[in-house]
JSON list of C-alpha atoms in Angstrom, two decimals:
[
{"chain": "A", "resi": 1, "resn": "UNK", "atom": "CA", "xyz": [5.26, 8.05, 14.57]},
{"chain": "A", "resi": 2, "resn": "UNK", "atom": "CA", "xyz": [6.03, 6.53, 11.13]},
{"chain": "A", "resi": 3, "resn": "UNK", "atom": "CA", "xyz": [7.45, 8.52, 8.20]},
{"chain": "A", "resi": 4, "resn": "UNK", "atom": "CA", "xyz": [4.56, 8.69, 6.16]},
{"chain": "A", "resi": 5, "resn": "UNK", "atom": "CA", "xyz": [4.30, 8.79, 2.00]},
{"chain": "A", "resi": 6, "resn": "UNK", "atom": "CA", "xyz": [3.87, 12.13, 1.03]},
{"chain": "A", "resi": 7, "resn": "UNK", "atom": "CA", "xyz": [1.53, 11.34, -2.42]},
{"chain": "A", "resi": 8, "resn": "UNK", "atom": "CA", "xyz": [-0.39, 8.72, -1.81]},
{"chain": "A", "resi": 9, "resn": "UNK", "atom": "CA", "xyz": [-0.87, 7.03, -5.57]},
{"chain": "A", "resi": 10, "resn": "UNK", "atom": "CA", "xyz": [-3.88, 4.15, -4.72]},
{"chain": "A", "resi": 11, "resn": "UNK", "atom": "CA", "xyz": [-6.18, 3.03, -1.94]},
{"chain": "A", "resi": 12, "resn": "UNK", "atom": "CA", "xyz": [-8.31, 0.16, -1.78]},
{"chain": "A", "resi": 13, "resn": "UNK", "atom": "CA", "xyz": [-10.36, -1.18, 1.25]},
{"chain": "A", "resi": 14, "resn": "UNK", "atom": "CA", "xyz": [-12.94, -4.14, 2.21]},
{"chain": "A", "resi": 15, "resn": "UNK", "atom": "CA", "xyz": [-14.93, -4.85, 5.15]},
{"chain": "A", "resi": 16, "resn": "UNK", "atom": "CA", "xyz": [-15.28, -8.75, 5.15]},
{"chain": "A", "resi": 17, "resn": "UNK", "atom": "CA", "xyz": [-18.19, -9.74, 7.15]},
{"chain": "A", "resi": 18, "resn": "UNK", "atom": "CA", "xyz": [-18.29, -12.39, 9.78]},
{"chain": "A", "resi": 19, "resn": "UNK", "atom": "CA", "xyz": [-14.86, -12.85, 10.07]},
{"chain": "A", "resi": 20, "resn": "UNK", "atom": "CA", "xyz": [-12.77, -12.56, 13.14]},
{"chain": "A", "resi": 21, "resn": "UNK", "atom": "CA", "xyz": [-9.01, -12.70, 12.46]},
{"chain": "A", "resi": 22, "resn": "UNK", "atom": "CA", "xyz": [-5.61, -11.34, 14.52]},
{"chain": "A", "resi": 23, "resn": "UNK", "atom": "CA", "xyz": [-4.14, -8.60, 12.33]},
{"chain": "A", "resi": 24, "resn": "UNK", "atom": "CA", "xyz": [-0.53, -10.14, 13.50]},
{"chain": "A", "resi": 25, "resn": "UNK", "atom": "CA", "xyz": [-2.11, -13.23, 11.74]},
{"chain": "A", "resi": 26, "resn": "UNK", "atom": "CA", "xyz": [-2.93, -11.70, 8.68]},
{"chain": "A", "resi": 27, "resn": "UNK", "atom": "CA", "xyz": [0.11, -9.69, 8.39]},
{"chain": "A", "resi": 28, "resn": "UNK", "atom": "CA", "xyz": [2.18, -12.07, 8.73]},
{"chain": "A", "resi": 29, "resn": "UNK", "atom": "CA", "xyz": [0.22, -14.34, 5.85]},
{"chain": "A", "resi": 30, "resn": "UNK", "atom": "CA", "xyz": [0.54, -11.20, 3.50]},
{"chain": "A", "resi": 31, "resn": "UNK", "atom": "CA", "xyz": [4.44, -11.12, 4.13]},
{"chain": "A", "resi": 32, "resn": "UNK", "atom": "CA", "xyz": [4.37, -14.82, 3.80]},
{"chain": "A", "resi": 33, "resn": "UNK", "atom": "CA", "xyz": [2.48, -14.27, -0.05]},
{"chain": "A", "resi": 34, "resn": "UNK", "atom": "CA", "xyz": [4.85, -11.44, -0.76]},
{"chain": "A", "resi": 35, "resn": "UNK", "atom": "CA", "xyz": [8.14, -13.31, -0.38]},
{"chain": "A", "resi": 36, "resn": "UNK", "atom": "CA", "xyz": [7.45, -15.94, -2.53]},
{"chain": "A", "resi": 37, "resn": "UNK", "atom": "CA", "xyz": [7.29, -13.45, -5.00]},
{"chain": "A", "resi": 38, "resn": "UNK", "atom": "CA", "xyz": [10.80, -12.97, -4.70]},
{"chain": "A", "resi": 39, "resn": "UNK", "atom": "CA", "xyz": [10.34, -8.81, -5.24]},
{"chain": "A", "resi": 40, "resn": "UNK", "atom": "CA", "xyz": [13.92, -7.13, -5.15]},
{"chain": "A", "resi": 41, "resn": "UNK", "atom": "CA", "xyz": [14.27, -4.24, -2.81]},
{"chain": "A", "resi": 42, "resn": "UNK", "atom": "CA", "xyz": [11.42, -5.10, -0.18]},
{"chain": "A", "resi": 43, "resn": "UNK", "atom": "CA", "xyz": [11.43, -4.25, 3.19]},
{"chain": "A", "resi": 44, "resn": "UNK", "atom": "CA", "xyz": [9.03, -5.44, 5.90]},
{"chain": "A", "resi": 45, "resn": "UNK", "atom": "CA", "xyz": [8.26, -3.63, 9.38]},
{"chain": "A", "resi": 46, "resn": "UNK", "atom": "CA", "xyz": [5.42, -2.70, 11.40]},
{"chain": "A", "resi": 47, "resn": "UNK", "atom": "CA", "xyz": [4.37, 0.76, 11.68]},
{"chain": "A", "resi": 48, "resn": "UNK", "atom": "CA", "xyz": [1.77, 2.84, 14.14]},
{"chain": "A", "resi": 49, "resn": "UNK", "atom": "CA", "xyz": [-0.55, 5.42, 13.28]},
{"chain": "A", "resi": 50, "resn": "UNK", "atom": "CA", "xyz": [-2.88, 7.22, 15.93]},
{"chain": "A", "resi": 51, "resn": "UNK", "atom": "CA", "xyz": [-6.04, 7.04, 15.35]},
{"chain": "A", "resi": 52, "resn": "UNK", "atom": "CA", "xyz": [-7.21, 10.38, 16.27]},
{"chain": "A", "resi": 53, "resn": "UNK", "atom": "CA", "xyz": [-5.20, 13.42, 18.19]},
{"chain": "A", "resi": 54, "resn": "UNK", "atom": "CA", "xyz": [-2.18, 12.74, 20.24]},
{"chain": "A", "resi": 55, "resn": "UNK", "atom": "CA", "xyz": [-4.06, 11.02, 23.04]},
{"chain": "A", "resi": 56, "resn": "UNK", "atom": "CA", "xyz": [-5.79, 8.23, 20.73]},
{"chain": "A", "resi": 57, "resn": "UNK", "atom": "CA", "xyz": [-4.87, 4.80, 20.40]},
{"chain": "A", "resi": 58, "resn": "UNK", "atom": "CA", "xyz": [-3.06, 3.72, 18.23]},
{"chain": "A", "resi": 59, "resn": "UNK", "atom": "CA", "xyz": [-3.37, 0.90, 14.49]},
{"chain": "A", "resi": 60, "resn": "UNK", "atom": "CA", "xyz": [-0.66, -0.93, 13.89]},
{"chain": "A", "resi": 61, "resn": "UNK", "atom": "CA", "xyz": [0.14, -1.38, 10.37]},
{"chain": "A", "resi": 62, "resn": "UNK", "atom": "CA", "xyz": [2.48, -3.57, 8.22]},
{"chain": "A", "resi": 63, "resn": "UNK", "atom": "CA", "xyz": [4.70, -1.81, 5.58]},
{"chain": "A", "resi": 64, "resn": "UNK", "atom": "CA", "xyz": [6.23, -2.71, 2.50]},
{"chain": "A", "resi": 65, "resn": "UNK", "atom": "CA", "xyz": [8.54, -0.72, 1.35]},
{"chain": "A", "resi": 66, "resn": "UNK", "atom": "CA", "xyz": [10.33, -0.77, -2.11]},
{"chain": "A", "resi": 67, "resn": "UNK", "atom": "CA", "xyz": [12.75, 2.30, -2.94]},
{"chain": "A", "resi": 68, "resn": "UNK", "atom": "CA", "xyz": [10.32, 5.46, -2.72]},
{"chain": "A", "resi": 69, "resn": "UNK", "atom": "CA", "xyz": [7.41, 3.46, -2.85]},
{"chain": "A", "resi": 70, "resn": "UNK", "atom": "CA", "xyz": [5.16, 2.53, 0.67]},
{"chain": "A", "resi": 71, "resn": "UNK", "atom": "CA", "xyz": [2.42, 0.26, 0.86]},
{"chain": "A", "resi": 72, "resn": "UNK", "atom": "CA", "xyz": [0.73, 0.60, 4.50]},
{"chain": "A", "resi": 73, "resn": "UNK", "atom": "CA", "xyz": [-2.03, -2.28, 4.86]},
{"chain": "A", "resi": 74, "resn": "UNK", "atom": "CA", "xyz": [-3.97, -2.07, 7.58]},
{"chain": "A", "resi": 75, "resn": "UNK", "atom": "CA", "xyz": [-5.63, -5.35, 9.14]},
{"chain": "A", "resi": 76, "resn": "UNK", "atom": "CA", "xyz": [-8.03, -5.24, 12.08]},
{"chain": "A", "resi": 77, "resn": "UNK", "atom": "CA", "xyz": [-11.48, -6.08, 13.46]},
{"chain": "A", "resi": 78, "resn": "UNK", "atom": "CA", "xyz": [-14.47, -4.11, 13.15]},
{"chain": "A", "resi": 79, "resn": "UNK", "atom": "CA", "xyz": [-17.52, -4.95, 15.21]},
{"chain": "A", "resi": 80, "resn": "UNK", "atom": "CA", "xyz": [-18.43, -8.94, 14.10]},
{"chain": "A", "resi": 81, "resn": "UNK", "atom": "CA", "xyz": [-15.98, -7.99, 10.87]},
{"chain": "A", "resi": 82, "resn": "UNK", "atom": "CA", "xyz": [-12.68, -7.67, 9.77]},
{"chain": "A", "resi": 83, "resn": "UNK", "atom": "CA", "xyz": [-11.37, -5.00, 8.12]},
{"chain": "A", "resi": 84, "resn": "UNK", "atom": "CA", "xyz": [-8.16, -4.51, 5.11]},
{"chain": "A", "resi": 85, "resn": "UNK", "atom": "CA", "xyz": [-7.20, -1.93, 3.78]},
{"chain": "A", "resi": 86, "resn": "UNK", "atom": "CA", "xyz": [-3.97, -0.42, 2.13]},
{"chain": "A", "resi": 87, "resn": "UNK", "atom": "CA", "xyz": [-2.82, 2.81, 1.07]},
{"chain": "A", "resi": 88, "resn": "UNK", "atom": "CA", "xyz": [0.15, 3.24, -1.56]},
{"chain": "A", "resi": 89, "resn": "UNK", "atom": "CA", "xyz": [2.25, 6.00, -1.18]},
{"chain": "A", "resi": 90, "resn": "UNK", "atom": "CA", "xyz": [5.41, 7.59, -2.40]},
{"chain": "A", "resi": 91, "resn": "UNK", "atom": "CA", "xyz": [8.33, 8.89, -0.28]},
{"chain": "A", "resi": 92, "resn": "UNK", "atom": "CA", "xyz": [9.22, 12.62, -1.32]},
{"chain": "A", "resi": 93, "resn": "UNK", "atom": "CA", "xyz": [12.35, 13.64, -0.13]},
{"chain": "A", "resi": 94, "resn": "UNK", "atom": "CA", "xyz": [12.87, 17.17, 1.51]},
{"chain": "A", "resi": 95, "resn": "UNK", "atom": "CA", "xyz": [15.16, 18.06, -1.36]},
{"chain": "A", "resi": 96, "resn": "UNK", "atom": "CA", "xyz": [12.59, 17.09, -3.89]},
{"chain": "A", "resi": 97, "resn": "UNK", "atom": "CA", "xyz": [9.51, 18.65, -2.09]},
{"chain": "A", "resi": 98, "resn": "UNK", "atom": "CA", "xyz": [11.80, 21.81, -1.88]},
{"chain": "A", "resi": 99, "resn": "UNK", "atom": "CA", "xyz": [13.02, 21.85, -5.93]},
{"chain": "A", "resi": 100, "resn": "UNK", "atom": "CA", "xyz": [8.94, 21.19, -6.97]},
{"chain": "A", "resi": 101, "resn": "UNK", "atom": "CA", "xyz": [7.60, 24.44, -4.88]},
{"chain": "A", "resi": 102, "resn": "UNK", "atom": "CA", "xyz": [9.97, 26.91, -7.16]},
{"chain": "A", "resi": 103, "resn": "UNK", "atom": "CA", "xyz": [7.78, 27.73, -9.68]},
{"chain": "A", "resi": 104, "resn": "UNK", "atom": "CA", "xyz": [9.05, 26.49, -13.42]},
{"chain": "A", "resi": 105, "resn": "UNK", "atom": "CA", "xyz": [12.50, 25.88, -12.16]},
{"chain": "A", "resi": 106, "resn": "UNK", "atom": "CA", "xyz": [12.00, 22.79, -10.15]},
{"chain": "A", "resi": 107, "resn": "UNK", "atom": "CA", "xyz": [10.08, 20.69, -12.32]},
{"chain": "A", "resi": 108, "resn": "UNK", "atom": "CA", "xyz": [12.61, 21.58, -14.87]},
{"chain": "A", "resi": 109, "resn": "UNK", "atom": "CA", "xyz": [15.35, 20.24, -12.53]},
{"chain": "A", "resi": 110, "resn": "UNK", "atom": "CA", "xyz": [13.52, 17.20, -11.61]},
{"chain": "A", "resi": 111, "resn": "UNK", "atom": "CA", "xyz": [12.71, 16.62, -15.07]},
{"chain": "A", "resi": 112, "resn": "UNK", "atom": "CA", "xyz": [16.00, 16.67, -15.96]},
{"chain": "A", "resi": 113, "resn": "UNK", "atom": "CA", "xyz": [17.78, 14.74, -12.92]},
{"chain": "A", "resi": 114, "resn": "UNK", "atom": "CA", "xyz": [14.90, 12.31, -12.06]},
{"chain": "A", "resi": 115, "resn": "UNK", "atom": "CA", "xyz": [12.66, 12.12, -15.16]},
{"chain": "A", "resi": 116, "resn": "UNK", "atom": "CA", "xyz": [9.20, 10.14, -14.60]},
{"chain": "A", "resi": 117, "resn": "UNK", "atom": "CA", "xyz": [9.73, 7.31, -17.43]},
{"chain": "A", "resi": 118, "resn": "UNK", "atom": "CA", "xyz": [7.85, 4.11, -18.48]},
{"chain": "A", "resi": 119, "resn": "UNK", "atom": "CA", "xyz": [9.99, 2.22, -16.72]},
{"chain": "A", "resi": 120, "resn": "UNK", "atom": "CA", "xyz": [9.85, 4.00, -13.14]},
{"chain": "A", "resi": 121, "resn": "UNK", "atom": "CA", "xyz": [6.17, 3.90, -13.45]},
{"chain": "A", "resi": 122, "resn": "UNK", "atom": "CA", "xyz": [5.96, 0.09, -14.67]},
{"chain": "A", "resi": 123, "resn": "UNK", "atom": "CA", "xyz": [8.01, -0.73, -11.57]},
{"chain": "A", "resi": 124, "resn": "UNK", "atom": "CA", "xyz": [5.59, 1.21, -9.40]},
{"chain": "A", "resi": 125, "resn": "UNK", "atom": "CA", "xyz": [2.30, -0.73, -10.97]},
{"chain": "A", "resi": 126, "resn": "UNK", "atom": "CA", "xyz": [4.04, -4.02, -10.62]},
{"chain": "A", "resi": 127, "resn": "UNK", "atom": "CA", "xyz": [4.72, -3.56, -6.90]},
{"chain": "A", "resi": 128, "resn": "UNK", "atom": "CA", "xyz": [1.55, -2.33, -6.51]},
{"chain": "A", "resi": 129, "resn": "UNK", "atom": "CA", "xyz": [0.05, -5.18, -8.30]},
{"chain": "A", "resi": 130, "resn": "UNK", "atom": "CA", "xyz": [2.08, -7.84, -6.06]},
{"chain": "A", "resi": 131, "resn": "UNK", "atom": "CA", "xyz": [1.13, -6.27, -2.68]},
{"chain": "A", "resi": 132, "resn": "UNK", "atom": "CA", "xyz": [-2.40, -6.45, -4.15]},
{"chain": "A", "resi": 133, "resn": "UNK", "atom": "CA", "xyz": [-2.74, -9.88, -5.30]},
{"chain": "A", "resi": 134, "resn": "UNK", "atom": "CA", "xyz": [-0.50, -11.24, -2.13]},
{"chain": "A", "resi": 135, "resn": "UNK", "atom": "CA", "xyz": [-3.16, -9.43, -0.17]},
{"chain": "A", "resi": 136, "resn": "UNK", "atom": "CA", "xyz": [-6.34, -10.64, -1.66]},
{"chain": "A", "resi": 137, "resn": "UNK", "atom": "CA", "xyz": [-4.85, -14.27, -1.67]},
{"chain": "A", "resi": 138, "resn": "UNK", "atom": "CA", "xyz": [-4.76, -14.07, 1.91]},
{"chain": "A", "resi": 139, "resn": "UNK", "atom": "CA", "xyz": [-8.00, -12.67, 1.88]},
{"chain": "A", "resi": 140, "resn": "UNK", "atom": "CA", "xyz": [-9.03, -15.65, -0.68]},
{"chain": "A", "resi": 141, "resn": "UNK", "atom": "CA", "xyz": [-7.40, -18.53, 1.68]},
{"chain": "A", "resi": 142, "resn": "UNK", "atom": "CA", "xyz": [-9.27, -17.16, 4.77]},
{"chain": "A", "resi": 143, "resn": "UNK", "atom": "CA", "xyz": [-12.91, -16.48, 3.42]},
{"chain": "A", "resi": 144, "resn": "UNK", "atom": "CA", "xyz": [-12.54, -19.86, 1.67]},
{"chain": "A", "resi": 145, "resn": "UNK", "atom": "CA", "xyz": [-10.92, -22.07, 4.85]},
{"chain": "A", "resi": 146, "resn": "UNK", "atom": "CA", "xyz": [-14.15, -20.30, 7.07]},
{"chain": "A", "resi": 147, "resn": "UNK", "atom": "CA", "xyz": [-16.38, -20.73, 4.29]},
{"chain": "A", "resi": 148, "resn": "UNK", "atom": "CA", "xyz": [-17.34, -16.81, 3.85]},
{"chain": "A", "resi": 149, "resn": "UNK", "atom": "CA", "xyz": [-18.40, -14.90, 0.10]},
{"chain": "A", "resi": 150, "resn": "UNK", "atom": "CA", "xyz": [-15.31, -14.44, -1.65]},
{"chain": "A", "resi": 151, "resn": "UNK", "atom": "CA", "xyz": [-14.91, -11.01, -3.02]},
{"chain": "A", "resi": 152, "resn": "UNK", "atom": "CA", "xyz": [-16.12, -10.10, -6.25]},
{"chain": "A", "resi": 153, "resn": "UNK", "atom": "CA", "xyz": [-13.85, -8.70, -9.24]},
{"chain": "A", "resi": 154, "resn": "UNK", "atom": "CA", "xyz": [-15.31, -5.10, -8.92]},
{"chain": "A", "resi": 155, "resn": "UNK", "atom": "CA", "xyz": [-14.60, -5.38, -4.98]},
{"chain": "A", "resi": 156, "resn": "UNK", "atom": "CA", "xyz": [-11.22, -6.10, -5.98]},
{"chain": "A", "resi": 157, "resn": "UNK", "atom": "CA", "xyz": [-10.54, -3.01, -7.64]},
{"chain": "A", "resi": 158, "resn": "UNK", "atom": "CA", "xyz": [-8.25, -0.21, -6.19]},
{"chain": "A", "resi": 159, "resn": "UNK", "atom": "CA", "xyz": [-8.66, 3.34, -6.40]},
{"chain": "A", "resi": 160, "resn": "UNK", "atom": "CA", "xyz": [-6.26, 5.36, -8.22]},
{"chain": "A", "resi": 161, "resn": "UNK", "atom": "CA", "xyz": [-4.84, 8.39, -7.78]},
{"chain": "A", "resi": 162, "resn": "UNK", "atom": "CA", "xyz": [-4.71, 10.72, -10.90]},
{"chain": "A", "resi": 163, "resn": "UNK", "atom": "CA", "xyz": [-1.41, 10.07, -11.69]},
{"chain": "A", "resi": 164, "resn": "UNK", "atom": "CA", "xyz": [-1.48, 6.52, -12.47]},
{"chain": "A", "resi": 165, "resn": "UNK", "atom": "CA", "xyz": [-5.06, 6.86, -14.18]},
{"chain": "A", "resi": 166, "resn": "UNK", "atom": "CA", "xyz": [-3.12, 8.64, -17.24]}
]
């Protein structure tokens, strides 16, 4: 079971139709796009979530990790489709998730210890912005090389959570 993000910050998702691709093959392209970005502090792995109860099957997943941030992007067929989607999220430690249920005192102390600046958010938008474009790159080289629709800006678009749409 993998340690999932405990705020997830942005989703985004696209069912590309006609195409038939191995998710190992597309995973592996997106890690190939994000390395030549030369982002500090990545780590690559493969994670698996259930799809339903404890029975189900299970999706593997490639993650990208980057200090508290994890992007989980999911690549897999769907009927005569393929299917991508990823889901930001951002590790919350025990200690933290602890400090910001007291009431007045814990965002006080997290305030004060771990402030939310410009910077830490910045950081967070660029990573999220390089996963992104490494992943619809991919998406742009395979559409193009089997000659499907290329997405269009608005399809390109991820949702955001409310913190980042401040």
């Amino acid at each position: 079971m993998p340690d999932n993000p405990s705020l997830v910050l942005s989703h985004w998702f696209y069912l590309i139709e006609g195409l038939q691709e191995s998710p190992q093959q597309f995973y592996s392209l997106v890690e190939q796009a994000m390395k030549k970005r030369e982002i500090p502090d990545c780590n690559y792995s493969r994670v698996n979530y259930r799809e339903g109860g404890i029975f189900s099957s299970s999706r593997e997943y490639l993650r990208i990790r980057r200090k508290e941030y994890v992007f989980d992007i999911c690549g897999a067929p769907f009927g005569n489709s393929f299917f991508v989607s990823w889901w930001l999220g951002e590790r919350v430690s025990i200690i933290k998730a602890i400090l910001l249920a007291i009431p007045f005192v814990g965002q006080l102390t997290m305030r004060f210890f771990k402030p939310d600046t410009y910077y830490k958010r910045d950081t967070a938008l660029m990573f999220q912005e390089s996963v992104r474009q490494s992943v619809l790159e991919v998406i742009d080289e395979i559409t193009k090389a089997k000659g499907l629709r290329s997405l269009t800006e608005n399809d390109r678009k991820p949702i955001l959570s409310s913190l980042f749409k401040n």
